[in-house]
Tab-separated table of C-alpha atoms in Angstrom:
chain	number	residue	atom	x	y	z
A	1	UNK	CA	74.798	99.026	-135.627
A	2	UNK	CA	78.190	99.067	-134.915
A	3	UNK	CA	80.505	102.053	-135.778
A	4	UNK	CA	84.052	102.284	-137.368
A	5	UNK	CA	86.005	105.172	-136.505
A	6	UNK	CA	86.304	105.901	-140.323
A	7	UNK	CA	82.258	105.928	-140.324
A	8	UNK	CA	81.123	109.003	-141.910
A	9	UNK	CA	78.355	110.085	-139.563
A	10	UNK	CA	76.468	112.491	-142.072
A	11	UNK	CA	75.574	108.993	-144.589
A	12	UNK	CA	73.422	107.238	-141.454
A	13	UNK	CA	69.999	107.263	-141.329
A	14	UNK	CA	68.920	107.699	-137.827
A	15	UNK	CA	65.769	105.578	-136.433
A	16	UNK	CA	63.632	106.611	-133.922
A	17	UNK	CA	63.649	104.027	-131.070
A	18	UNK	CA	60.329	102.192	-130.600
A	19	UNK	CA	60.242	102.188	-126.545
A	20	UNK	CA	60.112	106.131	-125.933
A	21	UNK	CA	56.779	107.435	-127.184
A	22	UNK	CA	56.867	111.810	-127.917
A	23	UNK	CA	54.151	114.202	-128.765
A	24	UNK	CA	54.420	117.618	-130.380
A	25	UNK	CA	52.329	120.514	-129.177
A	26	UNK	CA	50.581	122.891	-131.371
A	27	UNK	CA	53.440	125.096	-131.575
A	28	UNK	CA	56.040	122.090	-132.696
A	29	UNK	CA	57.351	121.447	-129.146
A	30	UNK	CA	58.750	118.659	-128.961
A	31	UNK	CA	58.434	116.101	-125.674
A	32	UNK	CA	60.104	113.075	-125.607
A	33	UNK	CA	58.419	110.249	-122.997
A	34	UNK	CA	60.938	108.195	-120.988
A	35	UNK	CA	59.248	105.186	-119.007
A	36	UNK	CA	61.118	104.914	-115.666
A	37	UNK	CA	61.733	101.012	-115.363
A	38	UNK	CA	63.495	98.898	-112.470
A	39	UNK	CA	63.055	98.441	-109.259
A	40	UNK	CA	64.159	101.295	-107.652
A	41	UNK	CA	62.119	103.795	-109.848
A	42	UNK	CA	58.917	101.153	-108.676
A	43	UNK	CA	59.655	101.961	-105.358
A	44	UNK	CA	59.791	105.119	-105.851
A	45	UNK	CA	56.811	105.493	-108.239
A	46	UNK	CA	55.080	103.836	-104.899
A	47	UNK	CA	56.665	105.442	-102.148
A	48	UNK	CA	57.220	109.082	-102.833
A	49	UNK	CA	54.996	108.565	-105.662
A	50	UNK	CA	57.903	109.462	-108.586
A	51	UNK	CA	56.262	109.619	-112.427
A	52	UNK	CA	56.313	106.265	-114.056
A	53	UNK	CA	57.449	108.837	-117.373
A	54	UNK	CA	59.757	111.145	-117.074
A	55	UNK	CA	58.963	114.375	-119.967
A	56	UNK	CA	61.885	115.351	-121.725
A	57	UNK	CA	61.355	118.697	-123.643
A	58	UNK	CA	63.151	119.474	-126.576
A	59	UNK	CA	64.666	122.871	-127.427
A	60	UNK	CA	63.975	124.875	-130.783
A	61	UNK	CA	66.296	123.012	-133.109
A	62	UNK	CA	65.542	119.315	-131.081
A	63	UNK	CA	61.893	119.792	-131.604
A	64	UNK	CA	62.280	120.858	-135.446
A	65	UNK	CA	64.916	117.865	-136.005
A	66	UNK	CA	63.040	115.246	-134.459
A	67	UNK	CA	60.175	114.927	-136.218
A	68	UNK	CA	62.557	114.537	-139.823
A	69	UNK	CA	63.960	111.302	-137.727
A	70	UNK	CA	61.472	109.248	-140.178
A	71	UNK	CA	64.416	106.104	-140.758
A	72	UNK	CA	64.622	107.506	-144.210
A	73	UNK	CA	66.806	110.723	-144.454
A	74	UNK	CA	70.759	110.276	-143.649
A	75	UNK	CA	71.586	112.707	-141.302
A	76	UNK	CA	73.197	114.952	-144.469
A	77	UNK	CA	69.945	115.088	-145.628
A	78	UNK	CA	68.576	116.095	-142.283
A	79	UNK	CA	70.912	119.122	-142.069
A	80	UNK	CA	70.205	120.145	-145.183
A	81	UNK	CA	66.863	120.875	-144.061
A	82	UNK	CA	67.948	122.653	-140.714
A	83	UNK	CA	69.976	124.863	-142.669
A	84	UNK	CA	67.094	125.800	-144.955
A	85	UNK	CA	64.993	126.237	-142.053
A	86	UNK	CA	67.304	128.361	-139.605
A	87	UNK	CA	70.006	129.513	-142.317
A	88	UNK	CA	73.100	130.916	-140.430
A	89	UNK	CA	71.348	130.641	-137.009
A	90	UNK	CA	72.326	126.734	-137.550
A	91	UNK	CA	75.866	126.944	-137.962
A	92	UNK	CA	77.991	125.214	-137.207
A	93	UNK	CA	75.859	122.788	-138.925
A	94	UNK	CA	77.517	119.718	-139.318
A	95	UNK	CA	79.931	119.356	-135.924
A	96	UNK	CA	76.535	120.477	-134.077
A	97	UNK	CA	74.616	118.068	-136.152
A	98	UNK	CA	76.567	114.862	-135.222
A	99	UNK	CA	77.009	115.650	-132.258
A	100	UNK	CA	73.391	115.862	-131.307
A	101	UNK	CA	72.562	112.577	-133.279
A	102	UNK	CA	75.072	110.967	-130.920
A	103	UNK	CA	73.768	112.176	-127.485
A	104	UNK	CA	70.253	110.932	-129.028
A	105	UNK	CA	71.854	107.507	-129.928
A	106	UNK	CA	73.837	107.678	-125.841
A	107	UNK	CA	70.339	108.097	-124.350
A	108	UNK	CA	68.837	105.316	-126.671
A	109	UNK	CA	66.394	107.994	-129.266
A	110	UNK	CA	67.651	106.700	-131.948
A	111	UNK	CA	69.600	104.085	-133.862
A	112	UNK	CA	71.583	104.155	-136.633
A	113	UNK	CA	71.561	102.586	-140.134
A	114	UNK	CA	73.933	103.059	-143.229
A	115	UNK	CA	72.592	103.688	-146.215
């Protein structure tokens, strides 16, 4: 999806991305799976025998937002439930929010749909 600069950010719904697979532990860690494609990370899966997956671990709030990344709730809705989860510990909500939503969308997460 494409974004205007007068996009509100808090009325998408994110989508998890199909090609990273992620796991939560019994305590609600959350680790995100990253296949490590090309042809350098072949050679060095062979030669110095690098991971074909790199683990990606999610901090507190990551591993309690991630799982609410269902392709249904807007990210307002999302925050709504962070704040009701970790009350003033959260704030500031919103600017944190976004702005975590976009480094998932940079490192292709998520996507992004309007509602």
């Amino acid at each position: 999806m494409s974004k205007d600069k007068n996009d509100n950010y808090l009325d998408f719904i994110p989508v998890r991305s199909d090609k990273n697979k992620w796991e939560a532990d019994e305590e609600g860690n959350v680790t995100i799976f990253v296949e490590n494609k090309g042809v350098f990370n072949k050679l060095a899966q062979m030669l110095l025998k690098k991971p074909r997956f790199s683990q990606i671990h999610l901090e507190q709030f990551g591993s309690f937002i991630y799982p609410l990344i269902d392709g249904n709730d807007s990210i307002y809705e999302i925050g709504q439930k962070v704040k009701e989860h970790f009350g003033e510990e959260a704030e500031p909500l919103y600017p944190r929010l976004i702005q975590y939503f976009k480094m998932l969308n940079d490192y292709g997460f998520i996507n992004y749909k309007k509602l």
